[in-house]
XYZ file of N, CA and C in Angstrom:
744
model
N -73.276 10.150 172.508
C -72.196 11.278 172.778
C -70.996 11.729 171.916
N -70.801 12.818 171.504
C -70.199 13.103 170.399
C -68.562 12.679 170.790
N -67.556 12.306 170.252
C -66.411 12.001 170.417
C -65.446 13.214 170.297
N -64.535 13.398 170.824
C -63.596 14.355 170.919
C -62.436 14.275 169.527
N -62.536 15.006 168.834
C -61.479 14.508 167.808
C -59.983 14.268 168.281
N -59.227 12.933 168.166
C -58.156 12.957 168.655
C -57.399 13.757 167.838
N -56.546 14.912 168.376
C -55.563 15.661 167.719
C -55.886 17.128 167.204
N -57.385 17.238 167.581
C -57.638 18.092 167.498
C -57.723 19.647 168.165
N -57.996 20.514 168.163
C -57.488 21.712 169.063
C -58.921 21.729 169.833
N -58.762 21.304 170.984
C -59.844 21.600 172.073
C -59.930 22.413 172.726
N -60.751 22.547 173.973
C -60.490 23.929 174.889
C -59.294 23.902 175.366
N -58.567 24.951 175.173
C -57.303 25.304 175.839
C -56.167 24.647 174.939
N -56.629 23.834 173.758
C -55.214 23.310 173.357
C -54.726 24.296 172.403
N -55.195 25.430 172.015
C -54.422 26.482 171.301
C -53.345 27.059 172.113
N -52.157 26.882 171.247
C -50.638 27.465 171.588
C -50.692 29.072 171.975
N -49.900 29.503 173.090
C -49.720 30.639 173.263
C -49.436 31.291 172.491
N -49.849 32.357 171.566
C -49.418 33.142 170.514
C -50.548 32.981 169.262
N -51.024 31.870 169.339
C -51.919 31.818 168.110
C -53.168 32.210 168.087
N -53.590 32.978 167.196
C -54.418 33.932 166.827
C -55.733 33.205 166.789
N -56.993 33.129 167.711
C -58.078 32.509 167.310
C -59.022 33.410 166.536
N -59.710 32.780 165.788
C -60.644 33.273 164.764
C -61.927 33.091 164.861
N -63.039 34.048 164.177
C -64.219 33.499 164.045
C -64.458 32.529 163.284
N -65.696 31.924 163.167
C -66.271 30.973 162.218
C -66.207 31.743 160.746
N -66.696 32.909 160.861
C -66.577 33.775 159.655
C -65.390 33.770 158.514
N -64.477 34.007 159.839
C -63.060 34.514 159.250
C -62.343 32.860 158.660
N -62.875 31.814 159.417
C -62.607 30.571 159.066
C -62.772 30.086 157.754
N -64.416 30.837 157.660
C -65.155 30.425 156.175
C -64.195 30.798 155.216
N -63.826 32.435 155.443
C -63.071 33.307 154.563
C -61.773 32.571 153.995
N -60.800 31.988 155.158
C -59.840 31.263 154.884
C -59.966 30.030 153.877
N -61.078 29.154 154.384
C -61.219 28.040 153.449
C -61.487 28.245 151.942
N -62.522 29.293 151.903
C -63.161 29.368 150.399
C -62.268 29.827 149.334
N -61.029 30.060 149.268
C -60.095 30.089 148.086
C -59.759 28.487 147.618
N -59.856 27.735 148.347
C -59.421 26.283 148.103
C -60.677 25.441 147.927
N -61.838 25.642 148.713
C -63.124 25.258 148.902
C -64.415 26.013 148.876
N -64.469 26.914 147.568
C -65.484 27.747 147.471
C -66.909 27.007 147.687
N -67.046 25.902 147.841
C -68.614 25.341 148.198
C -68.806 25.212 149.574
N -67.745 25.678 150.250
C -68.095 25.243 151.891
C -68.937 26.224 152.451
N -69.667 26.161 153.267
C -70.506 26.770 154.002
C -70.454 26.872 155.666
N -71.148 27.955 156.257
C -70.923 27.718 157.634
C -71.630 26.445 158.380
N -72.438 26.250 157.605
C -73.740 25.076 157.962
C -72.448 23.750 157.850
N -71.776 23.498 156.515
C -70.963 22.494 156.843
C -69.796 22.475 158.066
N -69.425 23.923 157.864
C -68.293 23.744 159.293
C -68.879 23.239 160.990
N -70.488 23.558 160.808
C -71.124 23.168 162.183
C -71.080 22.017 162.118
N -71.425 21.407 161.097
C -71.841 20.052 160.704
C -70.646 18.933 161.278
N -69.661 19.418 160.510
C -68.019 18.507 161.165
C -68.109 18.681 162.629
N -67.871 19.974 163.131
C -68.052 20.130 164.411
C -69.065 19.072 165.316
N -70.503 19.237 164.725
C -71.601 18.766 165.675
C -71.269 16.747 165.341
N -70.118 16.499 164.464
C -69.954 15.001 164.056
C -68.521 14.947 164.804
N -67.995 15.837 165.442
C -66.730 15.401 166.251
C -65.350 15.791 165.697
N -65.435 15.972 164.549
C -64.429 16.024 163.769
C -63.526 17.194 164.103
N -64.041 18.317 164.384
C -63.214 19.649 164.817
C -64.066 19.952 166.642
N -63.183 20.754 167.317
C -63.453 20.801 168.320
C -63.149 22.495 168.997
N -63.394 24.032 168.102
C -63.106 24.901 168.515
C -63.413 25.220 170.059
N -62.654 26.581 170.360
C -62.808 26.969 171.472
C -64.066 27.702 171.902
N -64.580 27.824 173.135
C -66.130 28.562 172.936
C -65.494 29.791 174.174
N -65.936 31.003 173.556
C -65.744 31.886 174.503
C -66.969 31.860 175.557
N -67.082 32.843 176.714
C -67.941 33.060 177.966
C -69.293 33.040 177.227
N -69.375 33.625 176.334
C -70.878 33.826 175.300
C -71.194 32.684 174.868
N -70.068 31.996 174.234
C -70.761 30.449 173.626
C -70.131 30.922 172.148
N -69.612 31.604 171.782
C -69.037 32.199 170.477
C -67.696 31.082 169.830
N -68.066 30.383 168.791
C -66.813 29.254 168.488
C -65.667 30.053 167.973
N -64.548 29.878 168.721
C -63.220 30.363 168.114
C -61.967 29.393 167.624
N -61.745 29.654 166.579
C -61.102 28.664 165.959
C -59.519 29.022 165.884
N -58.465 27.881 166.296
C -57.003 28.140 166.187
C -56.801 28.123 164.549
N -55.453 28.216 164.612
C -55.006 27.788 163.060
C -54.713 26.378 162.667
N -54.647 25.403 164.065
C -54.720 23.934 163.741
C -55.725 23.675 163.575
N -57.245 24.060 164.113
C -58.417 23.843 163.376
C -58.862 23.970 162.327
N -58.058 25.272 162.036
C -58.256 25.103 160.233
C -57.661 24.413 159.406
N -56.540 24.437 159.624
C -55.824 23.197 158.880
C -56.601 21.895 159.094
N -56.853 21.458 160.271
C -57.738 20.085 159.999
C -58.643 20.036 159.521
N -59.835 21.117 159.615
C -60.908 21.443 158.409
C -60.405 21.193 157.332
N -59.189 21.867 156.693
C -59.250 21.777 155.355
C -58.512 20.440 155.178
N -57.895 19.530 155.867
C -57.686 18.301 155.498
C -58.735 17.588 155.463
N -59.849 17.751 156.221
C -60.907 16.924 155.967
C -61.739 17.185 154.865
N -61.800 18.361 154.514
C -62.543 18.736 153.044
C -61.599 17.927 152.128
N -60.343 18.226 151.871
C -59.683 17.788 151.136
C -59.799 16.219 150.771
N -59.889 15.373 152.065
C -60.334 14.048 151.560
C -61.632 13.728 151.342
N -62.228 14.537 151.801
C -64.019 14.553 151.074
C -64.152 14.699 149.413
N -63.432 16.128 149.138
C -63.858 16.290 147.792
C -62.513 15.221 146.766
N -61.255 15.081 147.239
C -60.578 14.465 146.263
C -60.366 12.906 146.462
N -61.180 12.180 147.280
C -60.898 10.903 147.830
C -62.545 10.405 148.110
N -63.242 11.087 148.187
C -64.911 10.571 148.438
C -64.854 9.926 149.921
N -64.153 9.923 150.316
C -64.174 9.507 151.658
C -65.156 9.626 152.950
N -65.752 8.740 153.211
C -66.957 9.010 154.316
C -66.224 9.872 155.719
N -67.365 9.946 156.422
C -66.544 10.907 157.653
C -66.076 9.713 158.436
N -66.868 8.726 158.434
C -66.158 7.856 159.704
C -64.828 7.267 159.414
N -64.387 7.121 157.764
C -63.044 6.828 157.439
C -62.168 7.995 157.645
N -62.882 9.170 157.512
C -61.826 10.520 157.759
C -61.157 10.173 159.225
N -62.250 10.260 160.258
C -61.778 10.553 161.671
C -60.702 9.456 161.687
N -61.174 8.208 161.340
C -60.075 6.904 161.621
C -58.713 7.537 161.178
N -58.337 8.052 159.816
C -57.558 8.499 159.301
C -56.744 9.596 159.904
N -57.663 10.592 160.505
C -57.020 11.898 161.706
C -56.695 11.069 162.581
N -57.300 10.286 163.529
C -56.722 9.513 164.780
C -55.428 8.856 164.540
N -55.108 8.202 163.574
C -53.641 7.442 162.990
C -52.945 8.635 163.089
N -53.156 9.601 162.112
C -51.986 10.676 162.143
C -51.667 11.284 163.383
N -52.685 11.390 164.325
C -52.760 11.909 165.815
C -51.717 11.211 166.595
N -51.721 9.631 166.342
C -50.781 8.791 166.765
C -49.501 9.110 165.972
N -49.131 9.633 164.788
C -47.957 9.502 164.435
C -48.040 8.366 163.339
N -49.171 7.764 162.923
C -48.976 6.825 162.177
C -49.170 7.091 160.441
N -48.730 6.509 159.587
C -48.852 6.529 158.211
C -50.058 6.371 157.720
N -50.747 7.155 156.750
C -52.262 6.568 156.394
C -52.057 6.522 154.577
N -52.575 5.743 154.094
C -52.408 5.779 152.720
C -53.937 5.640 152.303
N -54.228 6.793 151.578
C -55.552 7.279 150.768
C -55.257 7.033 149.669
N -57.223 6.469 149.053
C -56.998 6.025 147.785
C -56.574 7.169 146.578
N -56.545 6.838 145.423
C -56.148 7.276 144.378
C -57.423 8.424 144.266
N -57.026 9.271 144.134
C -58.215 10.670 143.653
C -59.112 9.999 142.635
N -60.588 10.519 142.458
C -61.558 9.989 142.054
C -61.505 9.868 140.670
N -60.489 10.972 140.179
C -60.802 11.404 138.718
C -60.319 12.878 138.665
N -59.844 13.351 137.197
C -59.419 14.449 136.966
C -60.777 15.439 136.844
N -60.195 16.478 137.567
C -61.126 17.812 137.998
C -61.469 18.319 136.708
N -62.585 19.097 137.032
C -63.007 19.602 135.682
C -61.884 20.885 135.385
N -61.309 21.804 135.949
C -60.431 22.489 135.613
C -59.324 21.817 135.030
N -58.856 20.642 134.981
C -57.713 19.978 134.447
C -58.010 19.568 133.232
N -59.289 19.062 133.146
C -59.718 18.845 131.736
C -60.262 19.815 130.999
N -60.585 21.190 131.536
C -60.679 22.238 130.958
C -59.253 22.331 130.132
N -57.831 22.390 130.862
C -56.869 22.908 130.498
C -56.420 21.875 129.405
N -56.702 20.560 129.392
C -55.953 19.577 128.434
C -56.785 19.883 127.154
N -58.047 20.171 127.111
C -59.001 20.060 125.706
C -58.477 21.038 124.909
N -58.215 20.758 123.547
C -57.943 21.641 122.261
C -58.980 22.005 121.791
N -59.760 21.382 122.223
C -60.988 21.529 121.078
C -61.204 20.994 119.981
N -60.449 19.736 119.523
C -60.396 18.560 118.656
C -61.111 17.310 119.314
N -61.891 16.744 118.267
C -63.042 15.504 119.057
C -63.477 15.759 119.741
N -64.008 14.557 120.817
C -65.057 14.515 121.572
C -64.219 15.121 122.722
N -65.108 16.131 123.762
C -64.460 16.535 125.111
C -64.566 15.235 125.986
N -63.480 15.469 126.763
C -63.246 14.154 127.704
C -63.981 14.727 129.004
N -64.349 13.603 129.648
C -65.624 13.487 130.960
C -64.699 12.982 132.028
N -65.150 13.739 132.825
C -64.468 13.241 134.646
C -64.687 11.864 134.645
N -64.216 11.263 135.584
C -64.228 9.719 136.267
C -65.678 9.786 136.580
N -66.991 8.948 136.408
C -68.240 8.838 137.083
C -68.123 8.111 138.339
N -69.069 8.235 139.207
C -69.196 7.891 140.473
C -70.539 6.428 140.517
N -70.630 5.698 141.436
C -71.795 4.610 140.985
C -72.331 5.020 142.011
N -73.617 4.701 142.306
C -74.527 4.919 143.304
C -74.035 4.590 144.813
N -73.532 3.945 144.796
C -73.315 3.828 146.254
C -71.856 4.889 146.855
N -71.005 4.977 145.412
C -69.942 6.126 145.705
C -70.623 7.467 145.898
N -71.528 7.576 145.300
C -72.422 8.924 145.515
C -73.053 9.047 146.860
N -73.746 7.921 147.394
C -74.275 7.971 148.758
C -73.347 8.352 149.888
N -71.974 7.537 149.598
C -70.876 7.730 150.920
C -70.378 9.074 150.524
N -69.892 9.950 149.310
C -69.625 11.000 149.344
C -70.130 12.129 149.741
N -71.414 11.962 149.259
C -72.687 13.194 150.250
C -73.246 12.538 151.204
N -72.601 11.708 152.076
C -73.042 11.224 153.143
C -74.627 11.113 153.492
N -75.799 10.766 152.453
C -77.096 10.633 152.523
C -77.398 8.929 152.207
N -78.585 9.071 152.856
C -79.117 7.562 152.516
C -79.613 7.564 151.337
N -80.098 5.744 150.933
C -80.632 5.492 149.636
C -82.194 6.125 149.657
N -82.688 6.010 150.606
C -84.024 6.764 150.698
C -83.801 8.328 150.098
N -82.854 9.217 150.907
C -82.871 10.578 150.454
C -82.337 10.661 149.092
N -81.553 9.947 148.619
C -80.919 10.277 147.227
C -82.509 9.707 146.119
N -83.093 8.668 146.131
C -84.187 8.411 145.621
C -85.125 9.462 145.755
N -85.498 10.144 146.885
C -86.652 11.184 147.091
C -86.016 12.633 146.264
N -84.618 12.922 146.009
C -84.289 13.663 145.102
C -84.433 13.559 143.818
N -83.969 12.205 143.389
C -84.227 11.919 141.914
C -85.555 12.029 141.855
N -86.367 11.779 142.415
C -88.176 12.157 142.207
C -88.346 13.254 142.006
N -87.723 14.090 142.364
C -87.858 15.741 141.953
C -87.094 15.801 141.091
N -86.346 15.485 140.464
C -85.522 16.056 139.586
C -84.186 16.610 139.851
N -84.115 17.185 141.067
C -82.854 17.336 141.430
C -81.307 16.661 141.417
N -81.515 15.348 141.395
C -80.363 14.612 141.010
C -80.790 13.799 139.725
N -80.055 13.284 138.831
C -80.149 12.875 137.876
C -78.391 11.926 137.418
N -78.534 10.777 136.797
C -77.699 10.226 136.456
C -76.931 10.825 135.194
N -75.540 10.673 134.828
C -75.426 11.559 133.502
C -75.359 10.265 132.268
N -75.416 10.534 131.175
C -75.590 9.882 130.138
C -74.630 8.890 129.755
N -75.083 7.804 129.765
C -74.038 6.476 129.989
C -74.464 5.959 131.476
N -74.720 6.382 132.464
C -74.767 5.931 133.710
C -73.583 6.585 134.528
N -73.982 6.543 136.121
C -73.101 7.033 136.877
C -73.431 8.617 137.086
N -72.549 9.192 138.055
C -72.540 10.469 138.312
C -71.552 11.205 138.543
N -71.602 12.602 138.212
C -70.513 13.044 138.097
C -70.209 14.070 138.990
N -68.726 14.869 139.259
C -68.336 16.026 140.251
C -69.691 16.818 141.034
N -70.233 17.285 139.648
C -71.161 18.126 139.815
C -72.159 17.779 140.935
N -72.648 16.410 140.701
C -74.066 15.649 141.067
C -73.457 15.493 142.267
N -72.488 15.435 143.005
C -71.760 15.372 144.345
C -71.942 16.572 145.005
N -71.741 17.692 144.370
C -71.926 18.815 145.089
C -73.384 19.288 145.442
N -74.241 19.286 143.835
C -75.645 19.150 144.254
C -76.104 18.742 145.458
N -75.878 17.161 145.306
C -76.256 16.202 146.731
C -76.010 17.068 148.011
N -74.788 17.030 148.335
C -74.090 17.754 149.451
C -74.833 19.271 149.854
N -75.486 19.773 148.598
C -76.021 21.070 149.070
C -77.498 20.892 149.179
N -78.144 19.871 148.766
C -79.538 19.749 148.899
C -79.574 19.290 150.249
N -78.491 17.859 150.701
C -78.718 17.903 152.101
C -78.632 18.689 153.458
N -77.555 20.080 152.920
C -77.169 20.977 153.587
C -78.416 21.963 154.177
N -79.308 22.228 152.663
C -80.567 22.979 152.832
C -81.410 21.993 153.552
N -81.618 20.875 153.747
C -82.437 19.767 154.315
C -82.421 20.170 155.973
N -81.261 20.262 156.324
C -80.843 20.496 157.934
C -81.591 21.524 158.478
N -82.212 22.834 157.519
C -83.038 23.972 157.693
C -84.279 23.663 157.284
N -84.297 22.750 157.080
C -86.208 22.215 156.927
C -86.588 22.208 155.773
N -85.564 22.911 154.378
C -86.318 22.773 153.040
C -85.883 21.442 152.297
N -87.230 21.010 152.093
C -87.313 19.823 151.462
C -87.287 19.842 150.133
N -87.088 18.728 149.217
C -87.126 18.327 148.017
C -88.048 19.158 146.919
N -89.408 19.179 147.593
C -90.388 19.685 146.775
C -90.136 21.416 147.093
N -89.525 21.819 147.709
C -89.559 23.260 147.977
C -88.278 23.821 147.125
N -87.150 22.768 146.680
C -86.363 23.009 145.564
C -86.690 23.388 144.170
N -87.740 22.958 143.749
C -87.859 22.355 142.369
C -87.977 23.727 141.412
N -88.539 24.912 142.274
C -88.123 26.324 141.709
C -86.767 26.353 141.649
N -85.879 26.625 142.264
C -84.661 26.538 142.133
C -83.792 25.814 140.926
N -84.362 24.469 141.142
C -83.922 23.495 139.738
C -84.431 23.987 138.412
N -85.642 24.695 138.259
C -86.378 25.350 137.294
C -85.623 26.304 136.659
N -84.879 26.991 137.769
C -84.376 28.399 137.643
C -83.307 28.190 137.025
N -82.349 27.463 137.264
C -81.080 26.942 136.670
C -81.055 26.076 135.537
N -82.460 25.571 135.293
C -82.292 25.254 133.816
C -82.684 26.124 132.800
N -83.238 27.164 133.322
C -83.657 28.109 132.295
C -82.305 29.095 132.310
N -81.685 29.428 133.118
C -80.300 30.004 133.172
C -79.114 29.410 132.287
N -79.255 27.633 132.339
C -78.277 27.100 131.585
C -79.012 27.127 129.919
N -80.428 26.965 129.576
C -80.554 27.604 128.625
C -80.026 28.928 127.671
N -80.403 29.732 128.584
C -79.984 31.234 128.057
C -78.203 31.216 127.396
N -77.174 30.284 128.703
C -76.029 30.205 128.776
C -75.801 29.366 127.177
N -76.595 28.430 126.797
C -76.358 27.645 125.582
C -76.904 28.421 124.658
N -77.632 29.107 124.632
C -78.089 30.195 123.378
C -76.812 31.054 122.717
N -76.319 31.122 123.730
C -75.130 32.423 123.396
C -73.944 31.854 123.191
N -73.640 30.142 123.379
C -72.751 29.339 122.866
C -72.625 28.686 121.771
N -74.257 28.200 121.441
C -74.396 27.298 120.585
C -73.446 27.340 119.219
N -73.817 28.650 118.480
C -73.176 28.803 117.277
C -71.475 28.872 117.308
N -70.864 29.043 118.579
C -69.672 29.090 118.824
C -69.238 27.303 118.409
N -70.132 26.540 119.299
C -69.687 25.215 119.474
C -69.954 24.592 117.869
N -70.846 24.869 117.468
C -70.913 24.205 115.653
C -69.760 25.206 114.813
N -68.874 25.914 115.333
C -67.920 26.643 114.433
C -66.780 25.263 113.775
N -66.376 25.397 112.935
C -65.193 24.359 112.573
C -64.034 24.783 112.823
N -63.756 25.989 113.248
C -62.466 26.288 113.573
C -62.556 25.521 115.340
N -61.010 24.889 115.296
C -61.231 24.311 116.692
C -61.125 25.303 117.994
N -60.031 26.698 117.699
C -60.131 27.257 118.509
C -61.238 28.193 119.112
N -62.088 28.518 117.875
C -63.613 28.843 118.274
C -64.497 28.196 118.918
N -64.225 26.421 118.917
C -65.093 25.507 119.657
C -64.313 26.214 121.189
N -63.069 26.029 121.238
C -62.465 25.971 122.730
C -62.704 27.303 123.356
N -63.372 28.395 122.450
C -63.602 29.396 123.078
C -65.135 29.603 123.783
N -65.680 28.652 123.011
C -67.351 28.486 123.408
C -67.120 27.886 124.977
N -66.208 27.023 124.882
C -66.734 26.621 126.474
C -66.075 27.349 127.651
N -64.829 28.133 127.397
C -64.443 29.184 127.867
C -65.338 30.272 128.338
N -66.214 30.640 127.375
C -67.621 31.754 127.190
C -68.637 31.014 128.521
N -69.067 29.675 128.240
C -70.160 28.926 128.849
C -69.208 29.297 130.493
N -68.438 28.788 130.645
C -67.892 28.648 132.086
C -67.967 30.217 132.705
N -67.530 31.199 131.614
C -67.504 32.431 132.478
C -69.075 33.204 132.391
N -69.799 32.679 131.410
C -71.254 32.905 131.652
C -71.952 32.256 132.853
N -71.742 31.413 132.941
C -72.315 30.567 134.118
C -71.882 31.093 135.437
N -70.423 31.505 135.460
C -70.072 32.281 137.031
C -70.843 33.537 137.003
N -71.305 34.292 135.986
C -71.790 35.477 136.112
C -73.070 35.166 136.385
N -73.639 34.197 135.837
C -75.403 33.709 136.141
C -75.208 33.264 137.871
N -74.523 33.061 138.372
C -74.352 32.320 139.438
C -74.449 33.435 140.383
N -73.368 34.152 140.135
C -73.247 35.653 141.132
C -74.354 36.628 141.203
N -75.155 36.531 139.649
C -76.229 37.359 139.592
C -77.459 36.872 140.511
N -77.371 35.638 140.165
C -78.438 35.374 141.150
C -78.611 35.354 142.641
N -77.148 35.085 143.020
C -76.593 35.598 144.667
C -76.975 36.593 144.955
N -76.640 37.715 144.138
C -76.887 39.119 144.653
C -78.431 39.711 144.514
N -79.050 39.082 143.596
C -80.331 39.101 143.757
C -81.650 38.399 144.945
N -81.102 37.200 145.453
C -81.634 36.948 146.292
C -80.892 37.708 147.608
N -79.690 38.120 148.032
C -79.516 39.288 148.653
C -80.565 40.337 148.873
N -80.198 40.815 147.215
C -81.304 42.059 147.301
C -82.569 42.035 147.603
N -83.164 40.957 147.423
C -84.917 40.510 147.673
C -84.413 40.008 149.477
N -83.738 39.701 150.010
C -83.831 39.486 151.288
C -83.618 40.959 152.095
N -82.807 41.403 151.466
C -82.725 42.780 152.227
C -83.695 43.903 152.063
N -84.495 44.008 150.806
C -85.577 44.479 150.804
C -86.642 43.998 152.088
N -86.835 42.674 152.322
C -87.796 42.182 152.737
C -87.622 42.652 154.742
N -86.505 42.366 154.772
C -85.673 42.773 156.366
C -86.407 44.045 156.580
N -86.416 45.107 155.356
C -86.224 46.471 155.834
C -87.664 46.973 156.494
């Protein structure tokens, strides 16, 4: 039986005057801070008893401002501290009782902070790495699942060992896709396409990275980041276009 999240916004919990919103609106509100969040992720957190939106007579979810803030707090604990859901639930219960909680130190500097701090001189700094047990806890997956994903090349350790922050994101997305019945063997084509796109970006920025001028080398990193973002947007648009044509 699912637990009702202590302090969450259960049925009838929204204060008078609070505007209840749909799950799509919640997604839009969270996307600025959590661009990787999905509707399936929100539904998963609900299924785990971490948030309890109200339901209309026809069964549609309706979220209060308190629900949205609770979701944001959960996502921050996952992103910044790599806490498993069990620990997050305990922290939320403690906060609901008015207790103080102590969160572990953030796992390491983010890619954005590193990008801003690097001036192009010397070796590029790297974000803190996670061990295997930390990755399993952060992505909320089993050892068997992780080993399966590694066998298909979807997950790999970084040079020198350990896993970087992007690997945690990949693991979470693979897990989310798995809930729709997509297995690692189905995702090999996606990985191959990503490798090809990365190769195209590398062709463009490689000459800039070899330049003697530190500012030019720094520009190479900014260019690579921009090209990667455009590539992701193009990929998403092409998928949506292809789906639209098939549904006509």
